């Protein structure tokens, strides 16, 4: 069974966590010390902003900022990377109005609205940025509109401008869920849940895409992450019915993309999101149905090895999007909805300290922040 046909997966689209992970300590504080959540209800979309204490990882609420676009609860599947950022800007998709919003990042963690840009397609679910180039993944709507991946450059005024020439149109059954660049920006990765495939493109500094190479036979890819140290390696969470797991892939652009390794544990149930420490030595999958986090050891050759899982006392709320701070000290994850159905609990953000131990998923819970505001995202 395709995972996107399961009722629980329609919940994934309702709220997404995005931690701004700075690539270097020299970047302004606003590029690395914020946690942002897209509310994505059936109606006016908004972003909840939090500042982050770099010493203890604790979060402080800043405010709610309207995107000027609309969310959409039922987008026909999961999504990842609905919010991304540069050093000075934040971008968030609006699936209900077929556009995405640009914000300027302020020093205090708040957001300044800059404008709304058409996504170039229907139901944008994921967005990625590298340098001056943005790609937006439009999931489309079966029987109504095809899926697409559309490119933009950031103009002198800070607003995105459509590239157009390199837009990618997908087959009707593709159901793409995630798009992201590799570490050096030379490869664009697209996860296609409906097609059980992963597309890799060679990308120029100006955003030109060439040489689409497809890895097939990967069952139910949902969310992924780039390797922070290997320029052509990426990770993908596979919500496979029979063998849920995480894989690492290599996409050099010369040969066909290949699977470097595949791993999982008994507690790796419904893995749908991924995150890694800046040194690439620790990688996690976020497992919705189990509410767990599985730790993988990252190797220099790009392979991963399953180590242990952080399993909370209750699988509810389910485990959703995850991100690691730029120092590799804390992991943040969004938890929402009841994997077993029934009454949904109040969504939360958890701040977890990344420990030196590899036991218990290599993390320790330090804070739970209630997101009562996200209850408005329920249908």
Tab-separated table of C-alpha atoms in Angstrom:
chain	number	residue	atom	x	y	z
A	1	UNK	CA	0.000	0.000	0.000
A	2	UNK	CA	1.263	3.454	-0.810
A	3	UNK	CA	1.803	5.342	2.432
A	4	UNK	CA	0.048	8.442	1.131
A	5	UNK	CA	-3.223	6.548	0.963
A	6	UNK	CA	-3.229	6.025	4.702
A	7	UNK	CA	-5.473	8.374	6.710
A	8	UNK	CA	-2.687	9.248	9.137
A	9	UNK	CA	-0.528	10.731	6.384
A	10	UNK	CA	-3.045	13.472	5.618
A	11	UNK	CA	-2.120	14.858	9.039
A	12	UNK	CA	1.515	15.380	8.028
A	13	UNK	CA	0.696	18.399	5.876
A	14	UNK	CA	-0.852	20.423	8.664
A	15	UNK	CA	2.211	21.811	10.332
A	16	UNK	CA	5.901	21.784	9.600
A	17	UNK	CA	8.890	22.641	11.776
A	18	UNK	CA	11.853	24.482	10.365
A	19	UNK	CA	14.998	25.278	12.292
A	20	UNK	CA	17.324	27.762	10.658
A	21	UNK	CA	20.648	25.956	10.615
A	22	UNK	CA	23.519	28.332	9.907
A	23	UNK	CA	26.430	26.916	7.943
A	24	UNK	CA	29.054	28.756	9.976
A	25	UNK	CA	29.393	30.461	13.347
A	26	UNK	CA	30.141	33.786	11.670
A	27	UNK	CA	26.632	34.146	10.300
A	28	UNK	CA	24.314	36.646	12.010
A	29	UNK	CA	22.467	35.316	15.055
A	30	UNK	CA	19.153	35.614	13.256
A	31	UNK	CA	20.270	32.980	10.740
A	32	UNK	CA	20.884	30.299	13.330
A	33	UNK	CA	18.861	31.004	16.447
A	34	UNK	CA	15.273	30.712	15.265
A	35	UNK	CA	12.715	27.935	15.160
A	36	UNK	CA	9.761	28.541	12.845
A	37	UNK	CA	6.546	26.578	12.344
A	38	UNK	CA	4.127	26.878	9.424
A	39	UNK	CA	0.560	26.476	10.726
A	40	UNK	CA	-0.930	25.477	7.320
A	41	UNK	CA	-4.663	25.329	8.172
A	42	UNK	CA	-7.556	25.383	5.718
A	43	UNK	CA	-7.404	29.159	5.560
A	44	UNK	CA	-4.962	31.983	6.220
A	45	UNK	CA	-1.471	30.572	6.675
A	46	UNK	CA	0.980	31.865	9.277
A	47	UNK	CA	4.418	31.242	10.755
A	48	UNK	CA	5.030	30.881	14.493
A	49	UNK	CA	8.454	32.220	15.483
A	50	UNK	CA	10.654	31.254	18.446
A	51	UNK	CA	14.116	32.354	19.496
A	52	UNK	CA	16.559	29.737	20.724
A	53	UNK	CA	19.045	29.941	23.599
A	54	UNK	CA	22.305	28.641	22.113
A	55	UNK	CA	23.612	27.480	25.513
A	56	UNK	CA	20.703	25.414	26.824
A	57	UNK	CA	18.543	25.027	23.708
A	58	UNK	CA	15.408	26.478	25.312
A	59	UNK	CA	12.841	28.236	23.111
A	60	UNK	CA	11.053	31.552	23.694
A	61	UNK	CA	7.942	32.551	21.746
A	62	UNK	CA	8.314	35.640	19.536
A	63	UNK	CA	5.027	35.897	17.662
A	64	UNK	CA	2.735	34.835	14.837
A	65	UNK	CA	3.310	36.231	11.340
A	66	UNK	CA	0.748	35.950	8.536
A	67	UNK	CA	2.106	34.747	5.199
A	68	UNK	CA	-0.511	36.470	3.047
A	69	UNK	CA	-1.275	33.069	1.519
A	70	UNK	CA	-3.480	30.121	2.403
A	71	UNK	CA	-2.751	26.735	3.884
A	72	UNK	CA	-4.348	23.457	2.890
A	73	UNK	CA	-4.829	20.560	5.298
A	74	UNK	CA	-5.580	17.947	2.663
A	75	UNK	CA	-2.698	18.226	0.207
A	76	UNK	CA	-2.831	14.567	-0.743
A	77	UNK	CA	0.260	13.477	1.149
A	78	UNK	CA	3.229	14.290	3.313
A	79	UNK	CA	5.690	17.144	2.861
A	80	UNK	CA	9.068	18.203	4.145
A	81	UNK	CA	11.072	21.429	4.043
A	82	UNK	CA	8.018	23.691	3.839
A	83	UNK	CA	10.141	26.473	5.368
A	84	UNK	CA	13.746	27.350	4.427
A	85	UNK	CA	16.048	30.308	4.947
A	86	UNK	CA	19.133	32.145	3.795
A	87	UNK	CA	21.243	34.314	6.091
A	88	UNK	CA	18.695	37.127	5.928
A	89	UNK	CA	15.435	35.711	4.570
A	90	UNK	CA	12.844	33.019	5.233
A	91	UNK	CA	10.617	31.371	2.614
A	92	UNK	CA	7.447	29.366	3.311
A	93	UNK	CA	5.037	27.583	0.951
A	94	UNK	CA	1.280	28.241	0.906
A	95	UNK	CA	-0.334	25.050	-0.528
A	96	UNK	CA	-3.868	26.471	-0.490
A	97	UNK	CA	-3.120	29.505	-2.670
A	98	UNK	CA	-0.415	28.066	-4.960
A	99	UNK	CA	2.269	30.504	-3.893
A	100	UNK	CA	5.073	31.062	-1.396
A	101	UNK	CA	5.963	33.924	0.927
A	102	UNK	CA	9.218	35.790	1.448
A	103	UNK	CA	10.060	37.236	4.871
A	104	UNK	CA	13.074	39.218	6.047
A	105	UNK	CA	14.653	37.885	9.250
A	106	UNK	CA	15.027	40.438	12.023
A	107	UNK	CA	17.678	40.342	14.755
A	108	UNK	CA	15.073	39.614	17.440
A	109	UNK	CA	13.765	36.537	15.590
A	110	UNK	CA	10.653	38.249	14.259
A	111	UNK	CA	9.713	38.292	10.572
A	112	UNK	CA	9.130	41.188	8.173
A	113	UNK	CA	6.713	40.392	5.345
A	114	UNK	CA	8.222	41.119	1.921
A	115	UNK	CA	5.823	39.588	-0.580
A	116	UNK	CA	4.046	36.584	-2.089
A	117	UNK	CA	5.179	34.857	-5.311
A	118	UNK	CA	3.302	32.371	-7.480
A	119	UNK	CA	4.801	28.892	-7.120
A	120	UNK	CA	4.327	28.227	-10.832
A	121	UNK	CA	2.157	25.204	-10.133
A	122	UNK	CA	-0.513	23.703	-7.887
A	123	UNK	CA	-0.160	22.812	-4.186
A	124	UNK	CA	3.433	23.779	-3.345
A	125	UNK	CA	4.645	21.501	-0.538
A	126	UNK	CA	8.411	21.923	-0.325
A	127	UNK	CA	11.007	24.614	-0.988
A	128	UNK	CA	14.803	24.745	-1.068
A	129	UNK	CA	17.398	27.477	-1.491
A	130	UNK	CA	21.089	27.482	-2.415
A	131	UNK	CA	22.901	30.769	-2.841
A	132	UNK	CA	20.640	32.931	-4.981
A	133	UNK	CA	18.521	30.061	-6.360
A	134	UNK	CA	15.179	28.722	-5.100
A	135	UNK	CA	13.273	25.648	-6.248
A	136	UNK	CA	9.652	25.046	-5.250
A	137	UNK	CA	8.062	21.601	-5.448
A	138	UNK	CA	4.396	21.622	-6.493
A	139	UNK	CA	2.632	18.374	-5.634
A	140	UNK	CA	-0.185	18.962	-8.107
A	141	UNK	CA	-3.614	17.338	-7.843
A	142	UNK	CA	-4.394	13.974	-9.398
A	143	UNK	CA	-6.728	14.400	-12.362
A	144	UNK	CA	-6.620	18.192	-12.088
A	145	UNK	CA	-3.032	19.467	-12.295
A	146	UNK	CA	0.354	17.810	-12.776
A	147	UNK	CA	3.184	18.065	-10.281
A	148	UNK	CA	6.143	20.303	-11.063
A	149	UNK	CA	9.424	21.641	-9.733
A	150	UNK	CA	9.849	25.341	-10.493
A	151	UNK	CA	12.977	27.492	-10.266
A	152	UNK	CA	13.504	31.090	-9.129
A	153	UNK	CA	16.357	33.492	-8.531
A	154	UNK	CA	16.362	36.082	-5.760
A	155	UNK	CA	16.227	39.578	-7.258
A	156	UNK	CA	17.968	42.735	-6.088
A	157	UNK	CA	14.841	43.651	-4.111
A	158	UNK	CA	14.974	40.305	-2.278
A	159	UNK	CA	11.925	38.884	-4.056
A	160	UNK	CA	12.016	35.688	-6.156
A	161	UNK	CA	11.911	35.880	-9.967
A	162	UNK	CA	10.839	32.863	-12.025
A	163	UNK	CA	13.571	31.191	-14.085
A	164	UNK	CA	10.993	29.336	-16.169
A	165	UNK	CA	13.340	27.595	-18.593
A	166	UNK	CA	14.244	24.769	-16.238
A	167	UNK	CA	10.844	23.940	-14.749
A	168	UNK	CA	10.283	20.181	-14.425
A	169	UNK	CA	6.859	18.617	-15.115
A	170	UNK	CA	6.127	15.250	-13.502
A	171	UNK	CA	4.021	12.229	-14.377
A	172	UNK	CA	0.487	12.158	-12.940
A	173	UNK	CA	1.228	9.528	-10.300
A	174	UNK	CA	4.499	11.065	-9.045
A	175	UNK	CA	3.207	12.653	-5.777
A	176	UNK	CA	6.472	14.477	-4.954
A	177	UNK	CA	6.977	15.241	-1.260
A	178	UNK	CA	10.383	16.849	-0.792
A	179	UNK	CA	13.017	18.875	-2.639
A	180	UNK	CA	16.459	19.916	-1.397
A	181	UNK	CA	19.933	20.794	-2.629
A	182	UNK	CA	23.045	18.831	-1.710
A	183	UNK	CA	25.641	20.551	0.464
A	184	UNK	CA	27.507	22.256	-2.382
A	185	UNK	CA	24.335	23.170	-4.292
A	186	UNK	CA	25.496	21.138	-7.300
A	187	UNK	CA	22.689	18.572	-7.093
A	188	UNK	CA	18.944	19.006	-6.659
A	189	UNK	CA	17.157	16.037	-5.056
A	190	UNK	CA	13.413	15.354	-5.468
A	191	UNK	CA	11.602	12.569	-3.586
A	192	UNK	CA	8.671	11.041	-5.506
A	193	UNK	CA	6.443	9.072	-3.152
A	194	UNK	CA	3.900	7.954	-5.734
A	195	UNK	CA	6.535	6.826	-8.236
A	196	UNK	CA	8.726	5.119	-5.597
A	197	UNK	CA	11.665	7.057	-6.987
A	198	UNK	CA	14.254	9.744	-6.279
A	199	UNK	CA	15.249	12.231	-8.990
A	200	UNK	CA	18.642	13.922	-9.042
A	201	UNK	CA	19.536	16.926	-11.205
A	202	UNK	CA	22.827	18.673	-11.852
A	203	UNK	CA	22.342	22.331	-10.889
A	204	UNK	CA	24.421	25.330	-11.940
A	205	UNK	CA	25.080	28.363	-9.757
A	206	UNK	CA	22.472	30.223	-11.850
A	207	UNK	CA	19.834	27.546	-11.270
A	208	UNK	CA	20.072	25.712	-14.595
A	209	UNK	CA	19.096	22.039	-14.289
A	210	UNK	CA	20.580	19.327	-16.500
A	211	UNK	CA	20.984	15.552	-16.585
A	212	UNK	CA	17.977	14.229	-14.711
A	213	UNK	CA	18.906	10.820	-13.330
A	214	UNK	CA	16.348	8.695	-11.494
A	215	UNK	CA	16.809	6.110	-8.755
A	216	UNK	CA	13.868	3.689	-8.853
A	217	UNK	CA	12.615	0.949	-6.551
A	218	UNK	CA	12.769	3.049	-3.371
A	219	UNK	CA	9.466	2.378	-1.638
A	220	UNK	CA	7.550	5.384	-0.289
A	221	UNK	CA	10.231	8.072	0.100
A	222	UNK	CA	8.791	10.966	2.125
A	223	UNK	CA	11.432	13.307	3.549
A	224	UNK	CA	15.188	13.600	3.282
A	225	UNK	CA	18.246	15.630	4.167
A	226	UNK	CA	21.568	16.507	2.610
A	227	UNK	CA	24.823	15.168	3.984
A	228	UNK	CA	26.561	18.116	5.690
A	229	UNK	CA	30.014	16.791	4.723
A	230	UNK	CA	29.673	14.751	1.511
A	231	UNK	CA	28.871	17.005	-1.498
A	232	UNK	CA	27.015	14.324	-3.460
A	233	UNK	CA	25.390	12.294	-0.654
A	234	UNK	CA	21.846	12.613	0.677
A	235	UNK	CA	19.600	10.720	3.101
A	236	UNK	CA	15.992	9.666	2.540
A	237	UNK	CA	13.388	8.212	4.924
A	238	UNK	CA	11.394	5.374	3.353
A	239	UNK	CA	7.952	4.734	4.860
A	240	UNK	CA	7.930	1.211	3.412
A	241	UNK	CA	5.168	-1.105	4.667
A	242	UNK	CA	7.433	-4.146	4.902
A	243	UNK	CA	10.857	-2.629	5.614
A	244	UNK	CA	10.693	0.968	6.896
A	245	UNK	CA	14.207	2.367	6.883
A	246	UNK	CA	16.621	5.162	6.102
A	247	UNK	CA	18.864	5.079	3.050
A	248	UNK	CA	21.874	7.097	1.979
A	249	UNK	CA	22.327	7.750	-1.731
A	250	UNK	CA	25.168	9.050	-3.882
A	251	UNK	CA	24.392	11.333	-6.825
A	252	UNK	CA	27.550	12.387	-8.655
A	253	UNK	CA	25.696	13.439	-11.796
A	254	UNK	CA	27.990	11.275	-13.920
A	255	UNK	CA	26.611	7.824	-13.125
A	256	UNK	CA	23.089	6.882	-12.102
A	257	UNK	CA	22.323	7.659	-8.449
A	258	UNK	CA	22.945	4.664	-6.224
A	259	UNK	CA	22.085	3.481	-2.727
A	260	UNK	CA	25.163	3.573	-0.497
A	261	UNK	CA	23.507	1.925	2.498
A	262	UNK	CA	20.150	1.045	4.030
A	263	UNK	CA	19.393	0.666	7.743
A	264	UNK	CA	16.628	0.617	10.336
A	265	UNK	CA	15.532	-0.772	13.707
A	266	UNK	CA	12.332	-2.351	15.010
A	267	UNK	CA	11.374	1.073	16.402
A	268	UNK	CA	11.870	2.747	13.004
A	269	UNK	CA	8.143	2.736	12.208
A	270	UNK	CA	6.862	5.213	9.591
A	271	UNK	CA	10.145	7.091	9.114
A	272	UNK	CA	9.214	10.270	7.269
A	273	UNK	CA	11.787	12.985	8.041
A	274	UNK	CA	15.549	13.229	8.443
A	275	UNK	CA	18.198	15.483	9.986
A	276	UNK	CA	21.961	15.308	10.560
A	277	UNK	CA	24.608	16.961	12.715
A	278	UNK	CA	26.972	19.394	10.934
A	279	UNK	CA	29.849	16.897	11.086
A	280	UNK	CA	27.672	14.190	9.532
A	281	UNK	CA	28.474	11.682	12.274
A	282	UNK	CA	24.893	11.483	13.553
A	283	UNK	CA	21.755	11.201	11.430
A	284	UNK	CA	18.179	10.780	12.670
A	285	UNK	CA	14.923	9.619	11.178
A	286	UNK	CA	11.691	10.943	12.680
A	287	UNK	CA	9.204	8.078	12.892
A	288	UNK	CA	5.580	9.232	12.935
A	289	UNK	CA	3.677	6.122	14.023
A	290	UNK	CA	6.107	5.165	16.811
A	291	UNK	CA	6.687	8.740	17.955
A	292	UNK	CA	10.361	7.793	17.997
A	293	UNK	CA	13.687	9.084	16.699
A	294	UNK	CA	16.179	6.582	15.288
A	295	UNK	CA	19.878	7.450	15.482
A	296	UNK	CA	22.200	6.385	12.666
A	297	UNK	CA	25.985	6.624	12.676
A	298	UNK	CA	27.202	8.483	9.593
A	299	UNK	CA	30.417	7.241	7.972
A	300	UNK	CA	32.961	9.091	5.829
A	301	UNK	CA	32.004	7.031	2.776
A	302	UNK	CA	28.398	8.225	3.041
A	303	UNK	CA	27.008	5.037	4.561
A	304	UNK	CA	24.858	4.916	7.693
A	305	UNK	CA	24.437	2.334	10.463
A	306	UNK	CA	21.395	2.113	12.767
A	307	UNK	CA	22.451	2.579	16.405
A	308	UNK	CA	19.522	3.141	18.785
A	309	UNK	CA	16.158	4.875	19.137
A	310	UNK	CA	14.679	7.483	21.416
A	311	UNK	CA	11.244	6.072	22.237
A	312	UNK	CA	8.958	8.285	24.377
A	313	UNK	CA	6.475	6.861	26.871
A	314	UNK	CA	3.644	7.512	24.409
A	315	UNK	CA	3.613	7.438	20.611
A	316	UNK	CA	1.113	10.317	20.682
A	317	UNK	CA	1.619	12.996	19.521
A	318	UNK	CA	3.251	11.521	16.426
A	319	UNK	CA	6.787	12.502	15.490
A	320	UNK	CA	7.000	14.910	12.557
A	321	UNK	CA	9.629	17.279	11.167
A	322	UNK	CA	13.085	17.542	12.773
A	323	UNK	CA	16.152	19.786	12.553
A	324	UNK	CA	19.564	20.119	14.204
A	325	UNK	CA	21.157	23.429	15.236
A	326	UNK	CA	24.301	24.689	13.497
A	327	UNK	CA	26.583	23.654	16.381
A	328	UNK	CA	25.225	20.124	16.533
A	329	UNK	CA	24.215	20.548	20.176
A	330	UNK	CA	20.411	20.364	20.012
A	331	UNK	CA	17.732	18.633	17.983
A	332	UNK	CA	14.234	20.080	17.631
A	333	UNK	CA	11.190	18.168	16.515
A	334	UNK	CA	7.519	18.838	15.952
A	335	UNK	CA	5.021	16.354	17.424
A	336	UNK	CA	1.337	16.430	16.496
A	337	UNK	CA	-1.765	14.266	16.043
A	338	UNK	CA	-2.632	10.807	17.302
A	339	UNK	CA	-1.114	8.031	15.140
A	340	UNK	CA	-3.835	5.651	16.340
A	341	UNK	CA	-6.656	8.042	15.463
A	342	UNK	CA	-9.141	9.477	17.933
A	343	UNK	CA	-8.701	12.729	19.810
A	344	UNK	CA	-5.622	14.630	18.719
A	345	UNK	CA	-3.408	15.990	21.522
A	346	UNK	CA	-2.079	19.536	21.583
A	347	UNK	CA	0.908	19.768	19.182
A	348	UNK	CA	4.310	20.426	20.734
A	349	UNK	CA	7.875	21.319	19.852
A	350	UNK	CA	10.453	19.296	21.750
A	351	UNK	CA	13.969	20.567	22.390
A	352	UNK	CA	16.377	17.668	22.852
A	353	UNK	CA	20.022	17.881	23.858
A	354	UNK	CA	22.343	15.822	21.668
A	355	UNK	CA	24.364	13.710	24.102
A	356	UNK	CA	27.801	12.129	23.781
A	357	UNK	CA	26.199	8.747	24.361
A	358	UNK	CA	24.786	6.718	21.486
A	359	UNK	CA	22.153	5.129	23.734
A	360	UNK	CA	18.512	6.265	23.727
A	361	UNK	CA	18.794	7.764	20.274
A	362	UNK	CA	21.667	9.978	21.395
A	363	UNK	CA	19.295	12.643	22.756
A	364	UNK	CA	17.834	13.876	26.046
A	365	UNK	CA	14.608	15.892	26.346
A	366	UNK	CA	15.124	19.375	27.843
A	367	UNK	CA	11.926	21.274	26.938
A	368	UNK	CA	8.408	20.720	25.624
A	369	UNK	CA	6.606	23.751	24.165
A	370	UNK	CA	2.836	23.535	23.720
A	371	UNK	CA	1.562	24.811	20.376
A	372	UNK	CA	-2.072	25.479	21.209
A	373	UNK	CA	-2.201	27.890	18.271
A	374	UNK	CA	-1.853	24.950	15.884
A	375	UNK	CA	-5.150	23.462	17.029
A	376	UNK	CA	-6.740	25.815	14.507
A	377	UNK	CA	-5.084	23.687	11.814
A	378	UNK	CA	-7.455	20.791	12.477
A	379	UNK	CA	-10.244	20.306	9.900
